[in-house]
Amino acid sequence: MQSVEYARDTPADETNQNSRVVHPANQTTSSTPDIPVPYPHAPLARLDIQVLPDPLSIDEDCISETERASVDVAGFLPTLYPKDMFAVHPNTVVNAMATNLYDIEARRWREYPPSQPSEQENATAAFLDELTRSAWRVYAALEKKLPCFARQWVVTRSTRVLLSGESVQVPGIALVYAGLKSVQWADILCDVQIVSSVEQMPEALRRLTCGAANVFASQGDRFFHIGIALAGDSFQVAYFDRAGRVLSGIRDAHRCCVLFTRVLMGLTMLDASYCGKDTSLASRGGQFFVTVGGLEYRIVETLSIGKEICGRGTVCWRCRRSDSDKDYVIKNIWADKRQHPTEGDFLRMASSIDGIANLVCDEPVPWPHDEHRTTVWLRDLVQGPDRADVLSGVPHLELRRLVFDQYGKPLEEFATKDELILALRDAVEAHEQLYDTKDVLHCDISDNNIVLCEVPGSSRRRGLLIDLDSAIVAKPDGEYKRGPIGRTAGTLPFTACAILLSPDTVAHSPWHDMESFLYVLMIICSSYAGPSSTPRNDVDVRSLKIGRWLDGNAGHKARVMFGYDDDQFRGFLDESFHPYFDDLKELVFDLRTAIARTKWATDRVFLDIFDRHIRQRQSSDDHAAPPASQCAATGPSGKDDDSEEQDAPERSAADLPQDDRTAMPPPPTPREKVSSSSSHASDDSEVTLVEPRRLYQATKETCPVIARSSPSPKRKAVGEQTTHSPKRQKVDHVD
């Protein structure tokens, strides 16, 4: 046998080889595993069954939305794995395996696992490994360059959501780099699920969709993810990206032996980009680098990874350049290529405004081989009469990188109540300047999008307004500037009631963002017991009436905000707020009065209310809470939810500002939730579901190229989506 020349994979292929690589910030790394010798002439050592850790959460809504966005494109596999990328054509490899693995005359794979053996997963993993090893041996015999690192198929057990909605542990197979001692979701290159018959293929696809959600939630360097469903002698490939799922046709693994081999060789013989990895990230000396705008940044830590499959998939890193010790934040986001202005455009427009995140650079991320693809590229292969309908519903998302020279801590990390309300005031003032001077409405005010930033020479941190990816240009409409009718955006539970209840007839206006600012304050006061994200242990927020807002109960929210009289609203605050925030109830009460009892609750109205309460607090030596008589509940108490709501006056529509009054129907019943479109495109009907976020729980998984260290829970990037606040969904309909 001739000597084998090993080709180097792309730099990113070196960054994910070993699950024990430690975060660069911890100053240690483990060595990159070598190809096991004498592989490929001897098989790899088999690993025990790998039990993958349960994810932070399995959101059935996320799974269902991905399935609704599924498209059948029977012939996409040759496009995904083009033959000219292989040093040896898969057909040649199959012919070479005739002596040991494939019976050409019978047109069947030898040792192919039967449909229902007791050890089917082990037998299938062994078969896939043998096929991969045979391909390596053909390459070696023909003196072709081999991958630098071997990849191995291992048996797994993991929690999946079944078609029934039940979450159970099921067996499966995963592709990982050889040499790992244990496997986690951050190591998965490809996911395989096995069922006994083609009739059960939908069940396998559901499991694969659940696995894709876990992969995207734990790997920050993903363009796409591949799952393979095996059903007896048949196989089907599922391609997942930020626009949903693309399914190949169901093929016979024996009769379509070359196509079957082509897929497996694409996953094991080509560079990691063909497994869906973003190979623009480089590794040197155990540190990880990304180049944006011609400048190289060293990744210090992963700050956040978006948890959803469909949508923006935001990932944020804290970085530094070699020429400076200044911290930068790099934000990866899947943005609609057709949306203009872009988030970068809005940030450049706002560059002169104090209190808005400062953009350094913004550019699209090229795919491997200098290709610029959007989420349409495989779906464009659809043929037949449904082509136009399919393509019209697909979002044209491209991966973009934005660099900021500021980052801050989450708003709920406030040090004092004064800092909390001052930071909110800062954000309202930045919103006012953005609207007054640049004609831009933010449209996605949430606790995620206000951060606390250090200011040199200042004794307190300032509130910084971030994430303009949902912003719009407001145009004159009578006395005020507004967005177009029917274009809605926001994050539950912070979205204004009128937008939730009448998304097709309401023009986004500045008072809708003010309403969202109020909800940020109310939900923080209900969710925490003090500064620095102090957990609330006295009650589960979801058991309170305000807990309904976390799941998007727009009817209940409208009833409280616009239907309750003043005494009932005070009683609602008394039930909802932790006692630590008692002295902020009057501020909340006044802000709510501005929203529900005045015609236009503009930025200036809110700023005046904030200023009045801030002056009152500053004039008090000890910031004592208001007298009990001022904030004690005088409304109904001790009643169950239904009885209180039956007593509430039905006047929510009448008390809305005049433009919302005509558009908004009567409030839904207390149990009714807002309905949403199943689309996740950046079109008029888009609704992007964001992964549920639990109180006080920081992200535990990081980008695998910065393997396995926990991201700092005390810092929040400009543009970051955190994971430790109540469940919410992102509503994002973009024109």
XYZ file of C-alpha atoms in Angstrom, residues 47-477:
431
model
C -17.846 3.594 22.050
C -20.441 2.610 24.601
C -23.948 3.961 24.074
C -23.759 7.722 24.472
C -26.552 9.266 26.524
C -26.940 12.826 25.317
C -27.833 15.343 28.036
C -31.366 16.618 28.131
C -31.639 20.049 26.507
C -32.517 23.119 28.534
C -36.022 22.801 27.125
C -37.805 21.088 24.271
C -40.278 23.534 22.796
C -43.021 21.711 20.919
C -44.054 25.002 19.286
C -40.564 25.313 17.780
C -40.753 21.733 16.499
C -44.233 22.255 15.065
C -43.274 25.461 13.296
C -40.289 23.778 11.680
C -42.567 21.017 10.442
C -45.034 23.551 9.056
C -42.142 25.108 7.160
C -41.169 21.751 5.632
C -40.685 21.505 1.849
C -40.252 18.355 -0.253
C -37.407 18.716 -2.767
C -36.815 15.186 -3.998
C -33.656 15.864 -5.999
C -31.610 18.125 -3.715
C -28.993 15.565 -2.587
C -26.759 15.808 -5.698
C -26.794 19.590 -5.280
C -25.921 19.322 -1.601
C -23.058 16.911 -2.364
C -21.862 17.701 -5.931
C -19.787 14.949 -7.503
C -16.941 17.266 -8.498
C -16.168 17.837 -4.800
C -15.103 14.200 -4.325
C -11.531 13.171 -5.087
C -12.966 9.742 -5.977
C -16.454 9.467 -7.428
C -18.906 7.594 -5.148
C -19.686 5.207 -8.011
C -16.009 4.175 -8.070
C -16.097 3.648 -4.317
C -19.181 1.401 -4.577
C -17.514 -0.689 -7.298
C -14.421 -1.023 -5.128
C -16.577 -2.253 -2.226
C -17.945 -5.142 -4.302
C -15.423 -7.478 -2.712
C -16.447 -6.798 0.846
C -19.547 -4.656 1.332
C -21.832 -4.441 -1.720
C -23.177 -7.342 -3.772
C -23.454 -5.909 -7.275
C -25.317 -8.885 -8.713
C -27.910 -8.976 -5.941
C -27.916 -5.170 -5.723
C -27.829 -5.320 -1.944
C -25.516 -4.231 0.808
C -23.904 -7.084 2.663
C -24.311 -6.892 6.432
C -27.074 -4.303 6.046
C -28.989 -4.417 9.352
C -32.355 -6.224 9.250
C -35.452 -4.221 10.082
C -36.068 -5.303 13.653
C -33.078 -6.885 15.376
C -32.637 -6.435 19.094
C -29.367 -4.576 18.493
C -30.371 -2.639 15.395
C -28.667 0.629 16.355
C -25.365 -1.095 17.129
C -25.536 -3.088 13.888
C -26.390 0.024 11.865
C -23.600 2.091 13.422
C -21.127 -0.716 12.694
C -22.352 -0.915 9.063
C -22.047 2.861 8.553
C -18.581 2.837 10.092
C -17.488 0.013 7.794
C -18.806 1.859 4.744
C -16.926 5.007 5.826
C -13.728 3.043 6.460
C -14.016 1.381 3.037
C -14.223 4.794 1.378
C -11.068 5.850 3.231
C -9.285 2.719 2.027
C -10.249 3.419 -1.597
C -8.898 6.959 -1.271
C -5.687 5.624 0.262
C -5.258 2.970 -2.449
C -5.660 5.630 -5.154
C -3.291 7.959 -3.283
C -5.932 10.630 -2.862
C -5.881 13.133 -0.042
C -7.820 12.082 3.021
C -9.511 14.191 5.675
C -7.256 15.205 8.527
C -9.576 13.706 11.141
C -11.669 10.565 11.044
C -15.387 10.718 11.794
C -17.216 7.927 13.538
C -20.827 6.726 13.892
C -21.840 6.106 17.512
C -25.012 4.834 19.188
C -26.882 7.375 21.281
C -29.865 7.709 23.564
C -31.542 11.081 23.828
C -34.814 12.775 24.722
C -37.071 13.456 21.726
C -40.592 14.770 21.264
C -42.762 12.166 19.552
C -45.679 12.806 17.222
C -47.939 12.225 20.210
C -46.294 15.163 21.974
C -44.722 12.896 24.568
C -41.047 13.414 25.428
C -39.199 10.107 25.779
C -35.676 8.754 25.503
C -35.102 6.962 22.207
C -32.068 5.264 20.631
C -30.329 6.679 17.600
C -26.982 7.148 15.872
C -24.783 10.224 15.582
C -21.768 11.182 13.508
C -18.934 12.650 15.593
C -15.185 13.040 15.325
C -13.274 9.887 16.243
C -11.357 9.945 19.490
C -14.041 11.362 21.761
C -14.534 9.656 25.092
C -18.019 11.048 25.548
C -20.505 12.789 23.262
C -22.714 15.800 23.842
C -25.042 17.778 21.565
C -22.221 20.186 20.757
C -20.321 17.272 19.132
C -23.054 16.056 16.788
C -22.235 16.389 13.075
C -25.174 14.339 11.787
C -28.171 12.740 13.486
C -29.744 9.392 12.507
C -33.078 7.991 13.668
C -34.296 4.458 12.870
C -37.845 3.124 12.549
C -39.005 -0.274 11.369
C -41.084 0.669 8.311
C -41.699 3.450 5.811
C -45.120 4.031 7.356
C -43.303 5.206 10.475
C -41.127 7.677 8.592
C -43.067 10.720 9.966
C -42.126 9.596 13.481
C -38.441 9.444 12.535
C -38.668 12.901 10.953
C -40.246 14.315 14.116
C -37.348 12.931 16.155
C -34.857 14.385 13.700
C -36.516 17.789 13.973
C -36.193 17.622 17.739
C -32.532 16.691 17.344
C -31.976 19.608 14.964
C -33.361 21.985 17.599
C -30.826 20.657 20.095
C -27.966 20.968 17.601
C -28.784 24.575 16.724
C -29.197 25.397 20.418
C -25.735 24.074 21.309
C -23.652 24.899 18.221
C -23.097 28.505 17.265
C -21.256 27.750 14.029
C -24.046 26.205 11.950
C -25.175 27.032 8.428
C -27.416 23.973 8.393
C -27.848 20.525 9.932
C -28.393 17.106 8.330
C -30.549 14.315 9.721
C -31.047 10.855 8.183
C -34.130 8.712 8.731
C -33.704 4.957 8.181
C -36.819 2.793 7.784
C -36.055 -0.803 6.874
C -34.317 -0.704 3.483
C -35.349 2.938 2.873
C -33.717 6.222 3.791
C -34.692 9.882 3.698
C -32.521 12.937 4.308
C -33.747 16.001 6.205
C -31.929 19.311 5.746
C -32.583 21.914 8.467
C -31.791 25.620 8.277
C -33.201 28.879 9.630
C -36.079 28.730 7.144
C -37.288 25.307 8.249
C -36.831 21.834 6.800
C -36.186 20.395 3.325
C -36.923 16.709 2.746
C -35.456 14.492 0.069
C -37.482 11.733 -1.506
C -37.612 8.330 0.170
C -35.049 6.083 -1.538
C -34.079 2.418 -1.369
C -30.618 2.209 0.191
C -29.771 -0.921 -1.842
C -30.953 0.093 -5.304
C -29.833 3.700 -4.832
C -26.504 2.529 -3.462
C -24.458 5.268 -5.170
C -26.708 8.057 -3.855
C -26.642 6.488 -0.389
C -22.834 6.297 -0.518
C -22.637 9.839 -1.853
C -24.500 11.210 1.151
C -22.362 9.273 3.627
C -19.137 10.269 1.866
C -20.274 13.899 1.832
C -20.661 13.734 5.595
C -17.435 11.857 6.308
C -14.960 12.602 3.481
C -15.575 16.264 2.631
C -14.720 19.196 4.871
C -16.957 20.122 7.782
C -18.910 22.674 5.760
C -20.717 19.726 4.130
C -21.931 18.749 7.584
C -23.346 22.271 7.857
C -20.555 23.924 9.848
C -19.475 27.527 9.337
C -15.820 27.033 8.455
C -14.987 30.747 8.358
C -13.962 30.444 12.008
C -10.264 29.642 12.346
C -8.285 27.928 15.093
C -4.667 28.580 16.035
C -2.937 27.438 19.171
C -6.149 26.601 20.945
C -7.647 30.031 20.293
C -10.428 30.867 17.891
C -10.644 33.704 15.408
C -13.158 35.315 13.092
C -12.467 37.924 10.419
C -14.954 40.730 9.783
C -14.342 43.758 7.591
C -10.799 42.604 6.901
C -9.880 42.646 10.607
C -9.315 39.532 12.689
C -10.960 39.177 16.093
C -10.087 36.616 18.751
C -13.168 35.070 20.327
C -12.904 35.408 24.087
C -16.250 33.933 25.069
C -19.646 32.996 23.726
C -22.265 35.308 25.182
C -25.408 33.761 23.725
C -26.792 31.312 21.195
C -30.336 31.625 19.873
C -32.353 28.529 20.579
C -34.863 28.437 17.728
C -34.494 26.608 14.390
C -36.591 29.002 12.315
C -35.772 32.665 12.569
C -32.737 34.788 13.207
C -30.585 32.273 15.091
C -28.640 35.045 16.821
C -25.192 34.179 18.212
C -23.022 36.708 20.070
C -19.342 36.520 20.956
C -17.162 38.798 23.050
C -13.973 39.386 21.071
C -10.719 41.317 21.005
C -8.352 42.455 18.289
C -4.619 41.969 18.459
C -4.021 45.720 18.255
C -6.224 46.584 21.231
C -7.368 45.380 24.632
C -10.848 46.772 23.978
C -13.785 44.387 24.073
C -15.930 44.056 20.967
C -19.140 42.131 20.412
C -19.738 40.200 17.200
C -23.328 39.309 16.439
C -24.239 36.611 13.912
C -27.795 36.936 12.673
C -29.826 35.420 9.840
C -31.354 38.498 8.230
C -33.779 38.805 5.325
C -31.770 39.799 2.274
C -34.798 41.594 0.832
C -35.348 43.795 3.867
C -34.289 47.379 3.374
C -33.104 49.198 5.325
C -31.161 46.446 7.082
C -30.283 46.444 10.761
C -26.853 47.730 9.798
C -28.464 50.575 7.844
C -30.571 51.554 10.851
C -27.541 51.446 13.160
C -25.563 53.668 10.799
C -28.498 56.084 10.722
C -28.472 56.125 14.521
C -24.698 56.529 14.895
C -25.050 60.074 16.265
C -27.599 59.125 18.937
C -26.373 58.564 22.459
C -27.924 55.446 23.921
C -28.030 53.359 20.714
C -25.550 50.536 20.136
C -22.524 51.693 18.126
C -21.856 49.670 14.948
C -18.253 49.117 13.826
C -18.795 46.835 10.824
C -21.549 44.877 9.081
C -21.153 42.313 6.300
C -22.624 39.050 4.976
C -20.847 35.814 5.860
C -19.753 33.944 2.731
C -20.408 30.229 2.551
C -17.459 27.933 1.822
C -15.870 28.237 -1.600
C -16.817 31.964 -1.656
C -20.457 31.268 -2.394
C -23.133 33.657 -1.159
C -26.241 31.630 -0.450
C -29.535 32.348 1.204
C -32.060 29.916 2.625
C -33.623 29.709 -0.854
C -30.735 27.863 -2.500
C -32.024 24.267 -2.126
C -35.688 25.192 -2.237
C -35.063 26.791 -5.628
C -34.847 23.230 -6.993
C -38.588 22.736 -6.521
C -40.299 21.887 -9.794
C -43.923 21.654 -10.865
C -47.042 23.719 -10.317
C -46.292 24.354 -6.626
C -42.965 26.044 -7.302
C -44.259 29.625 -7.141
C -46.190 29.011 -3.930
C -43.213 27.323 -2.260
C -40.725 30.030 -3.176
C -43.067 32.857 -2.248
C -43.253 31.536 1.299
C -39.527 30.989 1.834
C -37.604 33.728 3.662
C -34.471 34.862 1.841
C -32.250 34.729 4.915
C -28.499 35.255 4.772
C -26.015 35.058 7.613
C -24.605 38.477 8.523
C -22.005 39.560 11.067
C -22.200 42.845 12.921
C -19.392 44.178 15.106
C -20.106 46.517 18.045
C -17.676 48.274 20.355
C -19.997 48.070 23.392
C -21.538 45.326 25.437
C -23.432 45.355 28.672
C -25.155 43.349 31.328
C -28.808 42.341 31.153
C -31.255 44.902 32.487
C -32.314 42.546 35.289
C -28.733 42.776 36.594
C -29.507 46.291 37.889
C -27.699 47.194 41.120
C -30.462 49.367 42.603
C -34.021 50.310 41.762
C -32.749 53.781 40.893
C -30.407 52.280 38.328
C -33.279 50.238 36.895
C -35.619 53.161 36.308
C -32.813 55.463 35.149
C -31.725 52.851 32.612
C -35.288 52.541 31.362
C -35.467 56.312 31.074
C -32.215 56.292 29.081
C -33.712 53.764 26.680
C -36.930 55.786 26.290
C -34.894 58.905 25.558
C -32.824 57.044 22.949
C -36.082 55.779 21.440
C -37.398 59.360 21.283
C -34.288 60.636 19.497
C -34.372 57.727 17.078
C -37.993 58.486 16.261
C -37.797 62.294 16.215
C -34.524 62.746 14.334
C -34.276 59.608 12.165
C -37.958 58.632 11.654
C -37.192 55.138 12.986
C -39.390 53.048 15.271
C -37.687 50.260 17.226
C -40.736 47.907 17.271
C -39.201 45.265 19.559
C -38.853 46.741 23.037
C -38.164 43.923 25.500
C -35.980 43.151 28.482
C -33.546 41.580 26.012
C -33.067 44.805 24.112
C -32.115 47.146 26.951
C -28.705 46.565 28.517
C -26.625 48.236 31.214
C -23.341 49.675 29.953
C -20.448 51.147 31.874
C -19.770 54.778 31.043
C -16.264 56.157 31.719
C -16.409 58.845 34.369
C -19.997 58.030 35.342
C -21.066 56.756 38.729
C -23.842 54.626 37.202
C -24.369 52.437 34.198
C -26.468 53.799 31.366
C -29.289 52.033 29.621
C -28.428 51.147 26.028
C -31.092 50.345 23.435
C -29.995 47.502 21.169
C -31.249 45.224 18.376
C -32.721 47.216 15.514
C -33.405 44.116 13.425
C -37.164 44.693 13.699
C -37.043 48.470 13.226
C -39.015 50.292 10.553
C -39.016 53.700 8.923
C -42.033 55.619 10.210
C -43.870 57.880 7.794
C -46.154 60.846 8.487
C -49.749 59.826 9.153
